[in-house]
Coordinates of C-alpha atoms and ligand atoms in Angstrom, one line a residue:
M1 CA 98.7 90.5 143.7
Q2 CA 101.4 88.4 141.4
T3 CA 101.0 85.3 139.4
E4 CA 103.2 83.8 136.9
E5 CA 101.6 83.1 133.3
K6 CA 102.7 79.3 131.7
D7 CA 101.6 79.8 128.1
P8 CA 103.3 82.6 126.7
Q9 CA 100.8 83.2 124.0
A10 CA 98.0 83.7 126.8
V11 CA 99.5 86.9 128.0
Q12 CA 96.2 88.4 129.2
S13 CA 96.9 92.3 129.5
I14 CA 93.1 92.9 130.5
E15 CA 90.5 90.3 132.0
W16 CA 86.8 90.9 133.3
C17 CA 86.5 89.4 137.0
Q18 CA 82.6 89.6 137.5
T19 CA 82.7 92.5 139.0
H20 CA 85.9 94.7 138.3
V21 CA 88.6 94.9 135.8
R22 CA 92.0 93.2 136.1
I23 CA 94.9 94.4 134.2
L24 CA 98.7 93.3 134.1
D25 CA 100.1 96.4 135.1
Q26 CA 102.8 96.9 132.3
T27 CA 104.8 99.7 134.2
F28 CA 106.2 97.0 136.9
L29 CA 107.6 94.7 133.6
P30 CA 109.5 93.3 133.2
S31 CA 111.2 92.7 136.9
R32 CA 107.9 92.2 138.4
T33 CA 104.3 90.5 137.6
V34 CA 101.8 92.6 139.1
Y35 CA 98.0 92.6 138.6
S36 CA 96.0 95.3 139.7
D37 CA 92.1 95.5 140.2
I38 CA 90.1 98.3 138.6
R39 CA 86.9 99.2 140.0
D40 CA 86.0 102.8 138.7
V41 CA 86.4 105.1 135.7
G42 CA 88.8 107.4 137.5
R43 CA 91.3 104.5 137.9
M44 CA 90.8 103.2 134.3
W45 CA 91.8 106.4 132.9
E46 CA 94.6 106.9 135.4
A47 CA 96.0 103.7 133.9
I48 CA 95.6 104.1 130.6
R49 CA 97.3 107.6 130.9
K50 CA 100.1 106.0 132.7
L51 CA 100.4 103.0 130.4
R52 CA 99.7 100.7 132.9
V53 CA 97.4 99.4 130.4
R54 CA 98.5 100.2 126.5
G55 CA 99.0 99.3 123.2
A56 CA 96.2 100.5 120.5
P57 CA 93.7 97.5 120.7
A58 CA 94.1 97.0 124.5
I59 CA 93.5 100.8 125.5
G60 CA 90.2 100.5 123.4
I61 CA 89.1 97.2 125.1
A62 CA 90.1 99.0 128.8
A63 CA 88.1 102.0 128.0
A64 CA 85.1 100.1 126.9
Y65 CA 85.1 98.2 130.1
G66 CA 86.0 101.7 131.8
M67 CA 82.6 103.1 130.3
Y68 CA 80.8 100.2 132.2
L69 CA 82.5 101.0 135.4
G70 CA 81.6 104.7 134.7
I71 CA 78.0 103.8 134.3
R72 CA 77.0 100.9 136.3
D73 CA 76.2 103.0 139.5
L74 CA 74.1 105.9 137.7
P75 CA 70.6 106.1 139.2
E76 CA 67.8 105.1 137.2
S77 CA 66.7 107.9 135.4
N78 CA 65.0 108.7 131.9
F79 CA 67.0 107.9 128.6
A80 CA 67.9 111.4 127.8
S81 CA 69.9 112.0 130.8
F82 CA 71.4 108.6 131.0
E83 CA 72.7 109.4 127.1
I84 CA 74.2 112.5 128.6
E85 CA 76.4 110.7 131.1
V86 CA 77.4 108.3 128.6
R87 CA 78.6 111.1 126.2
R88 CA 79.9 112.8 129.3
I89 CA 82.2 109.6 130.5
A90 CA 83.0 108.9 126.5
E91 CA 84.6 112.5 126.3
Y92 CA 86.7 111.7 129.8
L93 CA 87.7 108.7 128.8
A94 CA 88.8 109.8 125.0
G95 CA 90.9 112.2 126.6
S96 CA 93.3 110.0 128.4
R97 CA 95.5 109.5 125.5
P98 CA 94.4 111.3 122.1
T99 CA 96.7 109.3 119.2
A100 CA 95.4 105.5 119.2
V101 CA 91.8 105.8 117.3
N102 CA 91.0 102.5 119.1
L103 CA 89.8 104.3 122.0
S104 CA 87.6 106.7 120.3
W105 CA 86.4 103.8 118.3
A106 CA 85.3 101.5 121.4
L107 CA 83.9 104.5 122.7
E108 CA 81.6 105.5 119.7
R109 CA 80.5 101.9 119.1
I110 CA 79.0 102.1 122.9
K111 CA 77.5 105.3 122.0
N112 CA 75.8 104.2 118.8
T113 CA 74.7 100.9 120.5
I114 CA 72.8 102.4 123.4
H115 CA 71.3 105.1 121.4
A116 CA 70.1 102.6 119.2
H117 CA 68.3 100.8 122.0
R118 CA 67.1 103.7 123.5
Q119 CA 63.4 102.3 124.2
E120 CA 65.1 99.5 126.7
S121 CA 65.3 100.3 130.3
I122 CA 68.4 101.5 132.0
P123 CA 69.3 98.5 134.0
A124 CA 69.0 96.3 130.4
L125 CA 71.2 99.4 128.8
K126 CA 74.0 99.0 131.4
E127 CA 74.1 95.1 130.9
R128 CA 74.2 95.8 127.1
I129 CA 77.4 98.1 127.6
L130 CA 78.9 95.3 129.5
K131 CA 78.1 92.8 127.0
L132 CA 79.4 95.0 124.3
A133 CA 82.8 95.9 126.3
Q134 CA 83.3 91.8 126.7
T135 CA 82.4 91.6 122.9
I136 CA 85.1 94.1 121.9
H137 CA 87.5 92.2 124.2
E138 CA 86.8 88.8 122.4
E139 CA 86.7 90.0 118.7
D140 CA 90.4 91.6 119.3
K141 CA 91.6 88.1 120.1
R142 CA 90.1 86.7 117.1
V143 CA 91.1 89.7 115.0
C144 CA 94.7 89.1 116.2
K145 CA 95.1 85.6 115.4
S146 CA 93.7 86.4 111.9
I147 CA 96.3 89.1 111.3
G148 CA 98.9 86.5 112.6
L149 CA 97.8 83.8 110.1
N150 CA 97.2 86.1 107.2
G151 CA 100.9 87.8 107.6
Q152 CA 102.3 84.4 106.8
E153 CA 102.5 84.9 103.2
L154 CA 105.0 87.7 103.4
I155 CA 107.4 85.6 106.1
P156 CA 109.6 83.5 104.0
K157 CA 111.5 80.6 106.0
G158 CA 114.6 81.9 107.9
S159 CA 113.6 85.5 108.2
Q160 CA 115.2 88.4 110.0
I161 CA 112.7 90.9 111.2
L162 CA 112.9 94.0 113.0
T163 CA 110.3 95.5 115.1
H164 CA 109.7 98.6 117.0
C165 CA 107.7 98.9 120.6
N166 CA 105.7 96.6 121.9
T167 CA 102.7 94.8 119.7
G168 CA 101.8 91.3 121.5
G169 CA 99.5 89.8 124.0
L170 CA 100.4 93.1 126.4
A171 CA 99.1 95.3 123.7
T172 CA 95.9 93.8 122.5
G173 CA 93.1 91.0 123.6
Q174 CA 95.7 88.4 122.6
Y175 CA 98.9 87.3 120.4
G176 CA 98.9 91.2 119.6
T177 CA 99.3 92.8 115.8
A178 CA 102.9 92.5 114.3
L179 CA 103.9 90.1 117.3
S180 CA 101.1 87.9 116.1
V181 CA 102.6 87.8 113.0
I182 CA 106.1 86.6 114.6
Y183 CA 104.6 84.2 116.9
H184 CA 102.6 82.1 114.2
A185 CA 106.1 82.5 112.4
H186 CA 107.6 80.7 115.0
E187 CA 104.6 78.4 115.7
Q188 CA 105.1 77.6 112.1
R189 CA 108.6 76.9 112.2
K190 CA 109.9 79.2 109.9
D191 CA 113.3 79.6 111.8
I192 CA 112.9 83.5 112.1
H193 CA 114.9 85.7 114.4
V194 CA 113.8 89.1 115.6
W195 CA 116.1 92.3 116.5
V196 CA 113.9 94.3 119.0
D197 CA 114.3 97.8 119.1
E198 CA 114.4 98.8 122.9
T199 CA 111.8 101.9 121.5
R200 CA 113.1 104.9 123.7
P201 CA 112.0 106.8 125.8
L202 CA 109.3 104.5 127.8
L203 CA 111.5 101.3 126.5
Q204 CA 108.2 99.1 125.7
G205 CA 110.4 97.1 123.3
S206 CA 113.1 96.1 125.9
R207 CA 110.7 96.0 128.9
L208 CA 107.9 94.0 127.1
T209 CA 108.7 92.7 123.6
A210 CA 111.8 91.0 124.7
W211 CA 109.9 89.7 127.7
E212 CA 106.9 88.5 125.6
L213 CA 109.4 87.0 123.3
M214 CA 111.7 85.4 125.5
R215 CA 108.6 83.5 127.0
A216 CA 107.9 82.3 124.2
G217 CA 111.3 81.3 123.1
I218 CA 111.7 83.3 119.9
P219 CA 115.3 83.8 118.8
M220 CA 115.6 87.4 119.4
H221 CA 118.1 90.2 120.3
L222 CA 117.6 93.1 121.8
V223 CA 119.1 96.4 120.2
T224 CA 119.2 100.1 120.8
D225 CA 117.1 102.0 118.3
S226 CA 119.9 103.6 116.5
M227 CA 121.3 100.4 115.8
A228 CA 118.6 99.9 112.7
G229 CA 120.2 101.4 110.3
H230 CA 123.8 99.5 111.0
L231 CA 121.9 96.1 111.0
M232 CA 120.1 97.4 107.5
Y233 CA 123.5 98.1 106.1
T234 CA 125.4 95.3 107.0
G235 CA 122.2 92.9 105.7
K236 CA 120.8 91.8 109.0
V237 CA 117.4 92.6 108.4
D238 CA 114.8 90.7 105.6
L239 CA 111.9 93.0 106.8
V240 CA 110.2 94.9 109.0
I241 CA 106.9 94.7 110.9
V242 CA 105.6 97.2 113.2
G243 CA 102.1 97.6 114.5
T244 CA 99.9 101.1 114.3
D245 CA 98.0 103.3 116.4
R246 CA 95.9 105.2 113.3
V247 CA 95.9 104.6 109.9
A248 CA 94.1 107.6 107.5
R249 CA 92.6 106.9 104.5
N250 CA 95.5 107.5 102.4
G251 CA 97.5 104.9 104.2
D252 CA 99.9 107.5 106.4
M253 CA 99.8 105.8 109.9
A254 CA 101.0 106.7 113.4
N255 CA 103.2 104.2 115.5
K256 CA 105.5 104.9 118.5
I257 CA 108.1 107.5 117.7
G258 CA 111.0 106.3 116.1
T259 CA 108.8 104.1 113.5
Y260 CA 109.2 106.7 110.8
S261 CA 113.0 106.6 110.9
L262 CA 112.6 102.8 110.6
A263 CA 110.8 103.3 107.4
V264 CA 113.2 105.7 105.8
L265 CA 116.1 103.3 106.5
A266 CA 114.0 100.4 105.0
K267 CA 113.1 102.3 101.9
H268 CA 116.7 103.2 101.2
H269 CA 118.1 99.6 101.7
G270 CA 115.1 98.0 99.6
I271 CA 113.5 96.3 102.7
P272 CA 109.7 95.5 102.8
F273 CA 108.2 97.5 105.6
Y274 CA 105.0 96.1 106.9
V275 CA 102.3 97.3 109.3
A276 CA 99.8 94.7 111.1
T277 CA 96.8 96.3 111.8
P278 CA 93.3 95.7 112.8
A279 CA 89.9 97.5 111.3
S280 CA 89.5 99.1 114.5
T281 CA 92.7 101.3 113.9
V282 CA 91.7 102.4 110.6
D283 CA 90.5 105.9 110.6
L284 CA 88.9 106.9 107.3
S285 CA 87.3 110.0 108.7
I286 CA 90.6 111.3 108.0
S287 CA 92.3 111.7 104.8
D288 CA 96.0 111.9 105.7
G289 CA 98.5 111.5 108.6
S290 CA 98.6 115.3 108.9
A291 CA 95.1 115.1 111.1
I292 CA 96.6 112.6 113.4
P293 CA 96.5 114.0 116.8
I294 CA 100.2 113.1 118.2
E295 CA 100.6 112.7 122.1
E296 CA 103.0 114.8 124.0
R297 CA 104.0 113.3 127.0
D298 CA 106.2 114.2 130.1
A299 CA 109.3 115.7 129.9
R300 CA 110.6 113.1 132.6
E301 CA 110.2 110.0 130.6
V302 CA 113.2 111.5 128.6
T303 CA 115.4 113.0 131.4
T304 CA 114.9 110.3 133.6
I305 CA 115.7 106.2 133.8
G306 CA 114.1 104.8 136.4
N307 CA 115.0 106.9 139.3
S308 CA 118.3 108.3 137.9
D309 CA 118.7 111.5 136.3
I310 CA 120.2 111.2 132.7
A311 CA 119.9 115.0 131.5
P312 CA 120.9 118.5 133.3
A313 CA 117.9 119.5 135.5
R314 CA 115.5 121.9 133.7
V315 CA 116.6 121.3 130.5
E316 CA 114.0 122.2 127.7
V317 CA 112.7 118.7 126.4
Y318 CA 110.4 117.6 123.6
N319 CA 108.7 114.5 123.9
P320 CA 106.2 113.5 121.1
A321 CA 104.9 109.7 121.7
F322 CA 104.2 109.0 118.2
D323 CA 105.3 110.0 114.7
V324 CA 103.6 109.6 111.2
T325 CA 104.7 107.3 108.3
P326 CA 103.8 108.3 105.1
A327 CA 102.1 106.1 103.1
E328 CA 104.5 105.7 100.1
L329 CA 107.0 104.0 102.6
I330 CA 104.7 101.3 103.3
T331 CA 105.0 98.2 101.5
A332 CA 101.8 96.6 102.6
F333 CA 99.4 96.4 105.8
I334 CA 98.7 93.1 107.5
T335 CA 94.8 93.1 108.7
E336 CA 92.4 90.4 109.5
K337 CA 90.8 90.7 106.1
G338 CA 94.1 90.0 104.4
I339 CA 97.1 91.8 103.0
I340 CA 96.4 95.3 101.4
R341 CA 98.7 96.7 99.0
P342 CA 99.0 100.2 97.2
N343 CA 97.0 101.8 95.9
F344 CA 96.3 102.7 99.5
D345 CA 93.6 105.3 99.2
E346 CA 91.0 103.1 97.0
N347 CA 92.2 99.4 98.9
L348 CA 91.7 100.4 102.5
K349 CA 88.5 102.1 101.6
A350 CA 87.3 99.0 99.7
T351 CA 88.3 96.7 102.7
F352 CA 87.0 98.6 105.5
G353 CA 84.6 101.2 104.1
Ligands
MRU1 O1 102.6 104.4 123.7 P1 102.2 103.1 123.5 O2 103.1 101.9 124.3 O3 100.6 102.9 123.7 O4 102.4 102.8 121.8 C1 102.0 101.5 121.6 C2 102.2 101.4 119.8 O5 103.0 102.4 119.5 C3 102.1 100.0 119.5 O6 103.0 100.2 118.3 C4 100.8 100.2 118.6 O7 99.7 100.5 119.9 C5 100.2 98.9 117.8 S1 99.9 97.9 119.3 C6 99.0 96.5 118.5

């Protein structure tokens, strides 16, 4: 099924449609706007794994709905066997992608909620899981809006902003994280311009961020990842804003591969490097970035573009999808609770602990 959205900020990557989930399949963008209906947990696992739905907050939301799809047809049994099934499905969904903590954050929330209501009937618990998935979804929309508004104190008029990967409405419930700051700056007529990194190898920048920003009418240029240094050296970047898939207790954070290089470049050129993050992406259970699992993906993502080979057959490939940026390269986190500056160890715990 195909339709065209009108309001750019209303990009909805996930929607609950009474009996099933409808996702905007991001693998077809930008050439086709294809929505697909997901009716079982296996299809949801596949959609997350294949990046049909992607971006840390969006995969948390998708996993929560996926849990409901997985349990809704379970037979009425006792609580103990229902809980075993919930845990089994949570483990299965959490295995779809390892780096973004939002996935396990959403699933933990569901597990804790049903455990806390174990005296209820199985149908009531099933209903509770659906309601919680919808709450997680709605909360994310509000959180992303707050991130966008809170970030405004860091964006001077006329800013040239560089961003990486896709952190917009497609990657979240609505608005995005880093892109929410950009959307709101544009809405406040700050006369901004955005440099969009194409984001090799899966091109989330060129396929998705460029698509979102063009729909919103925000002035931008697409550049290849390797152009960032030249842009900074020639004075064309005032600040960098990226999203994140997991923030450790000390402020180290993982984001799309290539983010670390940008942070090093920004430090060298004295350019502020901001990370937009919701609380759901902060993992206070790990002390630093070395504990963040880095997803490695299929070699063909590097050796092909579309259906064309761009490397010799059987070449050995290393394809980590994320990298870790150490806390000392980060100027501040932009969150729904406000701006968090160093000392991150103390300030993240004080805000989210
Ligand atoms: O592999 P992806 O496309 O899911 O990676 C997404 C990112 O790295 C985003 O920057 C991150 O999830 C933050 S999105 C709000």
